[in-house]
XYZ file of C-alpha atoms in Angstrom:
652
model
C 23.145 83.427 107.417
C 21.644 83.759 110.901
C 18.856 86.220 111.192
C 19.336 89.563 113.074
C 16.360 88.547 115.327
C 18.004 85.455 116.033
C 21.474 87.097 117.070
C 19.600 89.738 119.187
C 17.825 86.749 121.047
C 21.088 85.201 121.853
C 22.671 88.292 123.000
C 19.729 89.387 125.054
C 19.555 85.571 126.703
C 23.055 84.826 127.397
C 24.906 85.576 130.524
C 28.519 86.324 130.247
C 29.545 84.830 134.017
C 27.290 81.685 133.179
C 29.261 81.206 129.847
C 32.910 81.900 130.942
C 31.874 79.863 134.163
C 31.987 76.790 131.875
C 35.579 77.295 131.251
C 36.926 79.245 134.296
C 36.293 78.946 137.817
C 34.986 82.234 139.028
C 34.782 83.461 142.469
C 32.626 86.413 143.817
C 34.538 90.065 144.126
C 32.345 92.563 145.052
C 29.718 92.750 142.283
C 32.057 91.175 139.596
C 33.663 87.728 139.468
C 37.290 87.021 139.203
C 39.319 83.948 138.146
C 42.648 82.829 136.494
C 43.437 83.678 133.344
C 42.638 81.048 130.631
C 45.120 82.937 128.333
C 48.265 82.677 130.431
C 49.877 80.622 132.996
C 49.520 82.436 136.171
C 48.696 81.660 139.856
C 47.104 85.044 140.994
C 43.844 86.036 139.349
C 43.999 88.580 137.040
C 40.728 87.780 134.996
C 37.586 89.857 135.533
C 34.119 89.179 134.530
C 31.131 92.045 135.070
C 27.518 90.524 135.173
C 26.367 94.157 135.312
C 28.107 95.589 132.258
C 27.970 91.905 130.670
C 31.668 91.955 129.744
C 35.008 90.302 130.811
C 38.634 91.576 131.088
C 41.829 89.706 131.273
C 44.513 92.051 132.764
C 47.282 89.752 132.098
C 47.144 89.742 128.479
C 44.948 93.068 127.757
C 41.973 90.755 126.026
C 38.611 91.625 126.552
C 35.057 92.018 125.286
C 31.569 90.310 125.534
C 30.497 86.942 125.462
C 31.142 86.347 121.924
C 34.275 87.704 121.865
C 35.634 85.409 124.837
C 34.290 82.451 122.629
C 36.074 83.348 119.794
C 39.303 84.321 121.583
C 39.326 80.939 123.773
C 37.574 78.398 121.705
C 38.763 80.049 118.343
C 35.322 80.282 116.992
C 34.225 82.320 114.121
C 31.330 84.837 114.906
C 28.606 82.246 113.417
C 29.943 79.332 115.599
C 29.888 81.521 118.590
C 26.366 82.382 118.221
C 25.357 78.914 117.614
C 27.100 77.593 120.644
C 25.214 80.238 122.625
C 22.243 78.998 121.062
C 22.454 75.495 121.713
C 23.744 76.305 125.422
C 20.207 78.208 125.796
C 17.941 76.263 123.555
C 17.417 79.113 121.376
C 15.985 77.898 117.862
C 18.418 79.154 115.186
C 17.898 78.579 111.241
C 21.021 77.013 109.556
C 21.027 76.675 105.872
C 22.505 73.520 104.289
C 26.211 74.196 103.283
C 26.891 73.709 99.674
C 30.041 72.037 98.390
C 31.152 75.645 97.222
C 30.743 76.885 100.844
C 32.686 73.707 102.337
C 35.717 74.530 99.914
C 35.486 78.025 100.832
C 35.546 77.710 104.382
C 39.022 78.324 105.901
C 41.602 75.522 106.706
C 40.856 75.382 110.365
C 37.182 75.395 109.994
C 37.392 72.591 107.555
C 39.008 70.654 109.889
C 36.269 71.187 112.455
C 33.728 70.270 109.548
C 35.486 66.912 108.800
C 35.516 66.090 112.439
C 31.897 67.076 112.959
C 30.843 64.750 109.828
C 32.960 61.728 111.211
C 31.524 62.134 114.435
C 27.844 61.899 113.028
C 29.011 59.051 110.779
C 30.635 56.701 112.956
C 27.359 57.516 115.339
C 24.984 56.386 112.386
C 27.174 53.407 111.565
C 27.199 52.036 115.371
C 23.438 52.524 115.568
C 21.966 51.626 111.608
C 24.254 49.047 110.201
C 24.436 45.386 110.743
C 28.288 45.147 111.281
C 27.755 48.100 113.924
C 25.246 46.619 115.730
C 26.350 43.212 115.900
C 30.300 44.105 116.580
C 30.569 47.732 117.867
C 27.322 48.134 119.785
C 27.905 44.546 121.391
C 31.126 45.826 122.672
C 29.735 48.636 124.351
C 27.118 46.615 125.976
C 29.582 44.115 127.312
C 31.417 46.709 129.026
C 27.947 47.912 130.775
C 27.375 51.075 128.857
C 23.668 52.004 128.757
C 22.228 53.712 125.455
C 21.851 56.699 127.421
C 25.727 56.813 128.409
C 26.616 55.735 124.459
C 24.405 58.775 123.359
C 26.185 61.167 126.133
C 29.617 60.447 124.907
C 28.805 60.155 121.157
C 30.218 56.508 120.934
C 30.539 55.183 117.510
C 32.059 52.673 115.173
C 34.213 52.509 112.099
C 33.370 49.943 109.577
C 36.214 47.284 109.307
C 36.213 47.856 105.605
C 39.484 49.766 104.224
C 37.906 53.147 102.875
C 34.334 53.248 103.455
C 34.360 56.520 105.891
C 36.624 58.123 103.379
C 34.802 57.267 100.420
C 31.259 58.608 102.042
C 33.031 61.790 102.891
C 34.323 62.437 99.495
C 30.540 61.670 98.270
C 29.448 64.117 100.723
C 31.681 66.882 99.388
C 34.600 66.887 101.946
C 38.128 67.464 100.800
C 40.522 64.905 100.621
C 43.281 67.116 102.052
C 41.426 67.616 105.225
C 40.644 64.244 105.761
C 44.387 63.533 105.940
C 45.118 66.533 107.608
C 42.556 65.398 110.818
C 44.327 62.082 110.170
C 40.782 60.425 109.514
C 42.368 59.172 106.310
C 45.602 57.784 105.191
C 46.891 58.897 101.873
C 49.769 56.792 100.181
C 49.831 57.876 96.360
C 46.521 56.879 94.701
C 45.572 54.873 97.658
C 43.477 55.807 100.307
C 42.754 54.318 103.740
C 40.682 54.686 107.101
C 42.911 55.225 109.662
C 40.107 53.573 112.133
C 39.141 50.650 110.416
C 37.543 48.181 112.422
C 37.695 50.041 115.727
C 35.015 51.328 118.100
C 35.171 55.279 118.198
C 35.469 57.663 121.182
C 35.493 61.330 119.901
C 37.858 63.638 121.902
C 36.062 66.942 122.520
C 37.287 70.685 123.637
C 35.885 72.070 126.906
C 32.871 73.840 124.425
C 32.344 70.362 122.809
C 33.967 70.957 119.899
C 35.240 67.609 118.042
C 39.056 67.615 118.044
C 39.973 64.149 117.344
C 39.171 60.499 117.745
C 40.372 57.342 119.810
C 39.833 54.119 118.259
C 39.987 50.516 120.107
C 40.580 47.598 117.900
C 38.046 44.609 118.492
C 39.926 41.951 116.928
C 43.322 40.076 117.667
C 45.797 41.794 115.551
C 49.603 41.799 117.096
C 50.631 44.261 114.335
C 47.922 46.615 115.416
C 47.872 48.997 118.356
C 44.911 48.344 120.766
C 44.248 52.009 120.933
C 45.007 54.456 118.350
C 44.571 58.221 118.595
C 44.280 60.998 115.796
C 47.717 62.511 114.788
C 48.495 66.087 116.095
C 46.817 68.800 113.800
C 45.860 72.129 113.781
C 42.966 71.573 115.939
C 44.137 68.397 118.057
C 47.067 68.730 120.421
C 47.150 65.741 122.614
C 49.126 67.187 125.450
C 46.651 69.777 125.780
C 43.325 68.161 125.902
C 41.619 66.093 128.643
C 39.017 63.297 127.688
C 35.596 63.879 129.348
C 36.429 67.512 130.150
C 33.405 68.793 128.211
C 31.137 66.482 130.034
C 33.011 67.261 133.524
C 33.368 70.620 133.541
C 30.416 71.977 135.367
C 30.499 69.212 137.675
C 34.261 69.903 138.658
C 33.693 73.483 139.395
C 30.634 72.505 141.482
C 32.321 69.663 143.369
C 35.709 71.665 143.666
C 37.411 68.852 142.944
C 38.702 66.688 139.568
C 39.339 63.059 139.556
C 42.005 61.994 136.881
C 41.899 58.745 135.476
C 43.966 57.144 132.702
C 41.569 55.744 130.080
C 38.575 56.345 127.943
C 36.102 53.569 129.506
C 37.303 54.659 133.077
C 35.735 58.089 132.420
C 32.596 56.683 130.890
C 31.997 54.065 133.755
C 32.343 56.700 136.346
C 30.323 59.172 134.656
C 27.452 56.281 134.602
C 27.857 55.253 138.025
C 26.982 58.841 138.856
C 30.587 60.535 139.498
C 30.888 62.954 136.635
C 33.710 65.226 137.792
C 36.197 62.789 135.820
C 38.456 63.457 133.011
C 41.291 61.246 131.339
C 44.650 62.187 129.939
C 43.836 59.580 127.408
C 47.100 57.034 128.105
C 49.406 59.744 127.567
C 51.925 61.160 130.181
C 50.417 64.136 132.070
C 51.110 67.559 131.005
C 51.282 70.996 132.471
C 48.817 72.158 129.792
C 46.305 69.488 130.924
C 46.735 70.428 134.513
C 46.525 74.320 134.009
C 43.127 73.175 132.060
C 42.078 71.576 135.268
C 43.217 74.520 137.502
C 40.643 77.048 135.602
C 37.922 75.008 137.528
C 39.391 73.568 140.548
C 42.695 73.542 142.841
C 42.089 69.946 143.878
C 42.969 66.907 141.821
C 42.436 63.333 143.016
C 44.719 60.810 140.812
C 43.264 57.392 140.633
C 45.508 54.595 139.815
C 44.836 50.876 139.226
C 46.563 48.253 141.434
C 49.608 47.937 139.200
C 52.938 49.161 141.367
C 55.126 49.730 138.151
C 52.412 51.948 136.579
C 52.079 53.807 139.739
C 55.763 54.813 140.018
C 55.608 55.763 136.298
C 52.924 57.976 137.160
C 54.473 59.687 140.219
C 56.145 62.170 138.011
C 52.636 63.787 137.286
C 52.013 64.470 140.576
C 55.198 66.768 140.945
C 53.552 68.644 137.704
C 50.346 69.211 139.814
C 52.215 70.486 142.822
C 54.266 72.951 140.806
C 50.807 74.380 139.676
C 49.900 75.126 143.270
C 47.490 72.522 143.360
C 46.387 70.189 145.985
C 46.600 66.695 145.179
C 45.113 63.434 146.574
C 45.763 60.037 145.460
C 43.434 56.847 145.306
C 44.558 53.168 144.698
C 42.182 50.409 143.663
C 42.799 46.786 144.907
C 44.955 44.631 142.860
C 43.365 43.515 139.502
C 41.124 46.319 139.536
C 41.018 49.471 137.664
C 38.614 52.412 138.035
C 36.552 51.211 134.937
C 36.131 47.441 136.437
C 35.489 48.850 140.005
C 32.946 51.406 139.173
C 30.999 48.758 137.449
C 30.987 46.377 140.380
C 30.031 48.911 142.686
C 26.939 51.437 142.841
C 27.192 55.127 143.637
C 27.275 55.034 147.377
C 29.842 52.145 147.830
C 32.261 53.850 144.890
C 32.097 57.470 146.721
C 32.585 55.696 150.369
C 35.504 54.144 148.648
C 37.236 57.441 147.325
C 36.592 59.269 150.263
C 37.978 56.550 152.400
C 41.243 55.417 150.334
C 42.289 58.676 148.685
C 45.467 59.824 150.529
C 47.469 63.040 150.696
C 50.202 62.841 147.948
C 52.727 62.640 150.640
C 51.201 59.598 152.315
C 50.641 57.835 149.099
C 54.171 58.587 147.842
C 56.080 57.619 150.919
C 53.781 54.393 151.276
C 54.737 53.270 147.502
C 58.395 54.328 147.806
C 58.813 53.051 151.245
C 57.946 49.392 150.317
C 61.097 49.024 148.164
C 63.153 50.534 150.586
C 62.575 49.736 154.221
C 65.117 47.260 154.711
C 67.863 49.223 152.622
C 68.906 52.475 154.472
C 70.581 54.018 151.348
C 67.212 53.508 149.576
C 65.085 54.865 152.380
C 67.349 57.909 152.143
C 66.882 58.351 148.334
C 63.213 57.857 149.236
C 62.977 60.988 151.644
C 65.102 62.944 149.263
C 62.333 62.050 146.639
C 59.516 63.192 148.796
C 61.124 66.440 149.900
C 62.244 67.140 146.173
C 58.170 66.889 145.460
C 57.478 69.287 148.379
C 60.049 71.817 147.195
C 57.902 71.958 143.939
C 54.807 73.637 146.016
C 54.787 77.088 145.578
C 53.282 78.231 149.091
C 55.554 78.470 152.004
C 53.131 77.498 154.716
C 52.218 74.167 152.820
C 55.642 73.233 152.342
C 56.243 73.483 156.090
C 53.129 71.549 156.647
C 54.211 68.736 154.596
C 57.806 68.747 155.836
C 56.370 67.813 159.082
C 54.210 65.298 157.936
C 57.120 63.623 155.997
C 58.923 63.521 159.186
C 56.233 62.165 161.031
C 55.823 59.475 158.300
C 59.367 58.498 157.875
C 60.488 58.779 161.285
C 62.978 61.749 160.962
C 63.833 65.023 162.179
C 62.153 68.180 160.601
C 65.521 69.665 160.985
C 66.968 67.475 158.810
C 64.356 67.745 156.068
C 64.489 71.392 156.239
C 68.207 71.401 155.682
C 67.395 69.130 152.668
C 64.847 71.347 151.096
C 66.903 74.117 151.477
C 69.616 72.403 149.625
C 67.240 71.762 146.968
C 65.945 75.194 146.567
C 69.484 76.401 146.187
C 70.147 74.258 143.889
C 67.388 74.929 141.700
C 67.922 78.803 141.830
C 71.759 78.109 140.652
C 70.094 76.151 137.854
C 67.796 79.072 137.039
C 70.603 81.053 136.995
C 72.768 79.483 134.593
C 69.913 79.631 132.385
C 69.406 83.228 132.536
C 73.051 84.661 132.918
C 73.620 88.174 133.995
C 70.175 88.669 134.986
C 70.598 90.965 137.652
C 72.863 92.937 135.633
C 70.561 93.314 132.753
C 67.608 94.412 135.310
C 69.828 97.238 136.964
C 70.706 98.442 133.540
C 67.289 98.923 132.428
C 65.944 100.381 135.933
C 68.453 103.313 135.418
C 67.825 103.882 131.581
C 64.062 103.380 131.617
C 62.680 106.832 130.936
C 59.738 108.204 133.104
C 56.565 107.594 131.249
C 54.994 111.120 130.710
C 51.262 111.153 131.673
C 48.908 112.218 128.531
C 46.472 114.289 130.626
C 44.121 114.917 127.747
C 44.342 111.119 126.768
C 43.190 110.262 130.465
C 40.466 112.865 130.471
C 38.827 112.081 127.252
C 38.863 108.700 128.171
C 37.133 109.627 131.400
C 34.332 111.233 129.393
C 33.877 108.337 127.401
C 33.392 105.995 130.645
C 31.082 108.515 132.101
C 28.905 108.245 129.151
C 28.961 104.736 128.862
C 28.013 103.979 132.340
C 25.566 106.936 133.370
C 24.945 108.623 130.058
C 21.073 108.299 130.527
C 20.908 109.049 133.973
C 19.186 112.358 135.013
C 21.458 114.595 137.705
C 21.341 117.460 139.610
C 24.205 119.692 138.234
C 25.330 122.740 140.669
C 27.016 125.090 138.182
C 28.716 128.583 139.766
C 27.357 131.695 137.896
C 29.023 135.097 137.904
C 26.533 137.497 139.414
C 26.924 141.049 140.477
C 26.388 142.129 144.269
C 24.725 145.264 145.784
C 28.189 146.508 146.068
C 29.014 146.094 142.509
C 31.355 143.088 143.188
C 31.473 140.164 140.956
C 30.509 136.546 142.633
C 30.360 133.155 142.002
C 26.811 131.917 142.936
C 25.658 128.154 142.763
C 22.846 127.345 140.421
C 21.335 123.845 140.193
C 20.004 122.336 137.179
C 18.817 119.079 136.400
C 19.610 117.425 133.139
C 20.803 114.063 131.677
C 24.403 113.317 132.088
C 25.052 113.056 128.249
C 23.304 116.223 127.572
C 25.505 118.290 130.325
C 28.416 116.562 128.690
C 27.746 117.577 125.368
C 26.309 121.022 126.060
C 29.644 121.683 127.945
C 32.292 120.896 125.347
C 29.928 122.515 122.639
C 30.260 125.953 125.013
C 33.782 125.502 125.103
C 34.391 124.243 121.497
C 36.302 121.560 122.888
C 37.206 118.511 120.245
C 38.809 115.261 121.310
C 42.109 114.899 120.219
C 42.136 110.913 119.990
C 40.383 109.812 116.892
C 38.836 106.631 118.345
C 37.666 108.327 121.399
C 36.130 110.992 119.061
C 34.328 108.625 116.726
C 33.043 106.519 119.975
C 31.885 109.813 121.581
C 29.645 110.886 118.544
C 28.597 107.316 118.381
C 27.307 107.322 121.804
C 25.642 110.474 122.034
C 23.669 109.679 118.577
C 22.505 106.652 120.333
C 21.451 108.410 123.425
C 19.856 110.881 121.539
C 17.849 108.265 119.500
C 17.078 105.735 122.386
C 15.067 106.437 125.326
C 17.114 103.852 127.264
C 20.503 103.261 126.729
C 21.762 99.387 127.415
C 25.597 99.140 127.584
C 25.116 95.218 127.048
C 22.904 95.990 123.469
C 25.401 99.159 122.579
C 28.710 97.015 123.014
C 27.089 94.062 120.635
C 26.571 96.517 117.894
C 30.176 97.887 117.477
C 33.390 96.421 115.858
C 35.782 94.055 117.644
C 38.367 96.787 118.202
C 35.825 99.393 119.553
C 34.293 96.740 121.694
C 37.591 95.923 123.118
C 38.471 99.454 123.696
C 35.209 99.836 125.556
C 36.023 96.859 127.657
C 39.396 98.459 128.691
C 37.923 101.596 129.500
C 35.052 100.110 131.476
C 37.096 97.572 133.663
C 40.101 99.538 134.376
C 38.735 100.488 137.857
C 37.909 96.968 138.820
C 41.339 96.148 139.129
C 41.133 96.866 142.962
C 38.646 93.894 143.377
C 41.532 91.576 142.212
C 43.724 92.587 145.167
C 40.932 91.752 147.871
C 41.151 95.242 149.418
C 37.808 94.666 151.607
C 39.958 92.214 153.505
C 42.165 94.934 154.415
C 39.245 97.111 155.273
C 39.747 99.301 152.321
C 36.510 100.170 150.755
C 36.498 102.419 147.712
C 33.941 104.590 147.233
C 31.497 103.955 144.567
C 31.332 106.561 141.573
C 27.731 106.239 141.078
C 27.177 107.723 144.446
C 28.589 110.950 143.123
C 27.743 111.026 139.249
C 27.274 114.917 139.248
C 30.382 115.869 140.851
C 32.329 113.269 138.575
C 30.904 114.725 135.513
C 31.630 118.149 136.482
C 35.338 117.599 137.663
C 35.978 115.916 134.512
C 34.922 118.513 132.344
C 36.503 121.331 134.264
C 39.749 119.448 134.548
C 39.690 119.094 130.599
C 38.909 122.896 130.427
C 41.907 123.799 132.711
C 44.390 121.420 130.878
C 43.305 122.982 127.590
C 43.781 126.732 128.945
C 47.204 125.426 130.253
C 47.950 124.593 126.521
C 46.755 127.898 125.387
C 48.968 129.948 127.906
C 51.837 127.572 127.237
C 51.637 128.532 123.339
C 50.932 132.210 123.967
C 54.312 132.174 126.138
C 56.287 130.490 123.225
C 54.990 132.880 120.846
C 56.365 135.813 123.239
C 59.619 134.134 123.536
C 60.124 133.638 119.905
C 59.182 137.079 119.010
C 60.838 138.941 121.998
C 61.212 142.242 120.076
C 57.564 142.333 118.961
C 56.055 141.644 122.250
C 52.226 142.017 121.552
C 50.028 143.518 124.280
C 46.893 141.694 123.090
C 48.954 138.474 123.754
C 49.621 139.581 127.261
C 45.892 140.306 127.780
C 45.032 137.086 126.478
C 47.448 135.410 128.786
C 45.827 137.284 131.690
C 42.275 136.428 130.851
C 43.307 132.740 130.433
C 44.812 132.911 134.021
C 41.823 134.714 135.155
C 39.542 132.087 133.928
C 41.672 129.034 135.538
C 41.346 131.065 138.712
C 37.365 130.803 138.670
C 37.632 127.287 137.602
C 39.845 126.621 140.371
C 37.204 127.793 142.956
C 34.670 125.746 141.037
C 36.796 122.433 141.497
C 37.840 123.957 145.016
C 41.443 123.134 144.550
C 44.696 125.202 143.725
C 45.270 124.486 139.727
């Protein structure tokens, strides 16, 4: 168990914008930050972070909450794991009790897979540094590659003994279940026999963006024609190779800072670049680049530089990945190394300055690169040249931005010495073909839309729900503020007439709200709002200072999510960059007293309308028994509504 004091310290220290900034590229938007949703595939920002309120809201999926809620949602942490992650990030000491075998067995399956992977990571490092075989074989290999002790430690590199079941036996001895050793792929089970999958290999742990161990890559060090040179963990509940990038944990902050990501092919490419001083580098781990991997980078930067070795055949095979990057609306550059060199070997031979200079000088726009690579094999063949041009235009068609498309068409015309009009015609043909193919996939799309358009009922606004929600928002944002409230009080003039006279009274916002609702005996109709209302009032009564950040951390997940929905609803406008259009929404905090008064009065008016409607229904139902008392009630309520209309300074 983690102590309450430690949890309080974690919440007090952690900053939601800093934590989320490790996973999503955030840009300033007024007093908030905005970015692309990490939970959906989108090109326009719908994700909002509020440093003042210490909450976040994803408008594309409806998710939201505090910093712990983000980690639990994004990284699938349990609550204790999220607290521990934040404690490590902010160097907060946290007491952890040793897990017993019973506790390990009680953990759910997903957590068990993480526990087994964490144990394996520690075990392989121990074998590398503490055993004779690990030092003489594994450590020697890493040193031959030029990796320093600091680099080896940074990437948690390890070694698996060249024995059939050394790891499996040790894991079972420590109380880990064979079921989860097999599901992570660390152990292979065949009947009664068990084997270590990574026997005799140097180990590269594959981490998530938050640093959790998802799987491993292992390189064999002995010549064995039957064994693969590199071996990866199989797919599991925690490891999906198409959604993971090697090195993303070590590179994420640098990628966001440099606003560029270098994409390489292998583990050692990443490590060697990192050691040389270029840390914004990740690898697709030898697999074909996927849309999920690109989106992972897209959260941190819009710019990717793909690094290829001098192998022309390999470059052609990798060109398909460039089209995927373009489809995501990202900017792509490509850099190749001299023949016989790869990112690993080139970085090893050069210092930081030389490597940076080479990358800056040789990184070409994708269209220049593609033209050069494909043109080499087609320059003497008109038919092949035509195919090359069509291939390049096809790549340009993937780009969502219309202006970028036109610029690239102009560039292609210049490089390939062909007229722009021909290229634009080809582009239009490709777009038309794509649209037809999309239409075939969704037949009668237009007809279905029209039916929905005509049959869709108009959604009626629940006025009471909106006003009750607004009262909760007011209490959360301004509950402990002291304001001057102007009330209109009925007074008799010298002539005996009744007039509304303004009277100013000073009070805390929550006291004003509470007393006004009490005076009119108004109750919340929404049960969740009702519970939340009394919880807030109670907290404001007890505490001299009310901190929203502290309050939201003490309520349950559902309530926290509802609070986030309420507080972030008005932040939508910052996603649309209204300021660029010279539209400046007025801050509510400038007229808190007016906001409170108008909300309470509007609720009163709504409830009066309800009462009048009820009386009218009674009158219609009993026409023969029209009650003078009922008519008087209606008259009184109508008169009260007129007075409220004067208070609100508008017709109701």
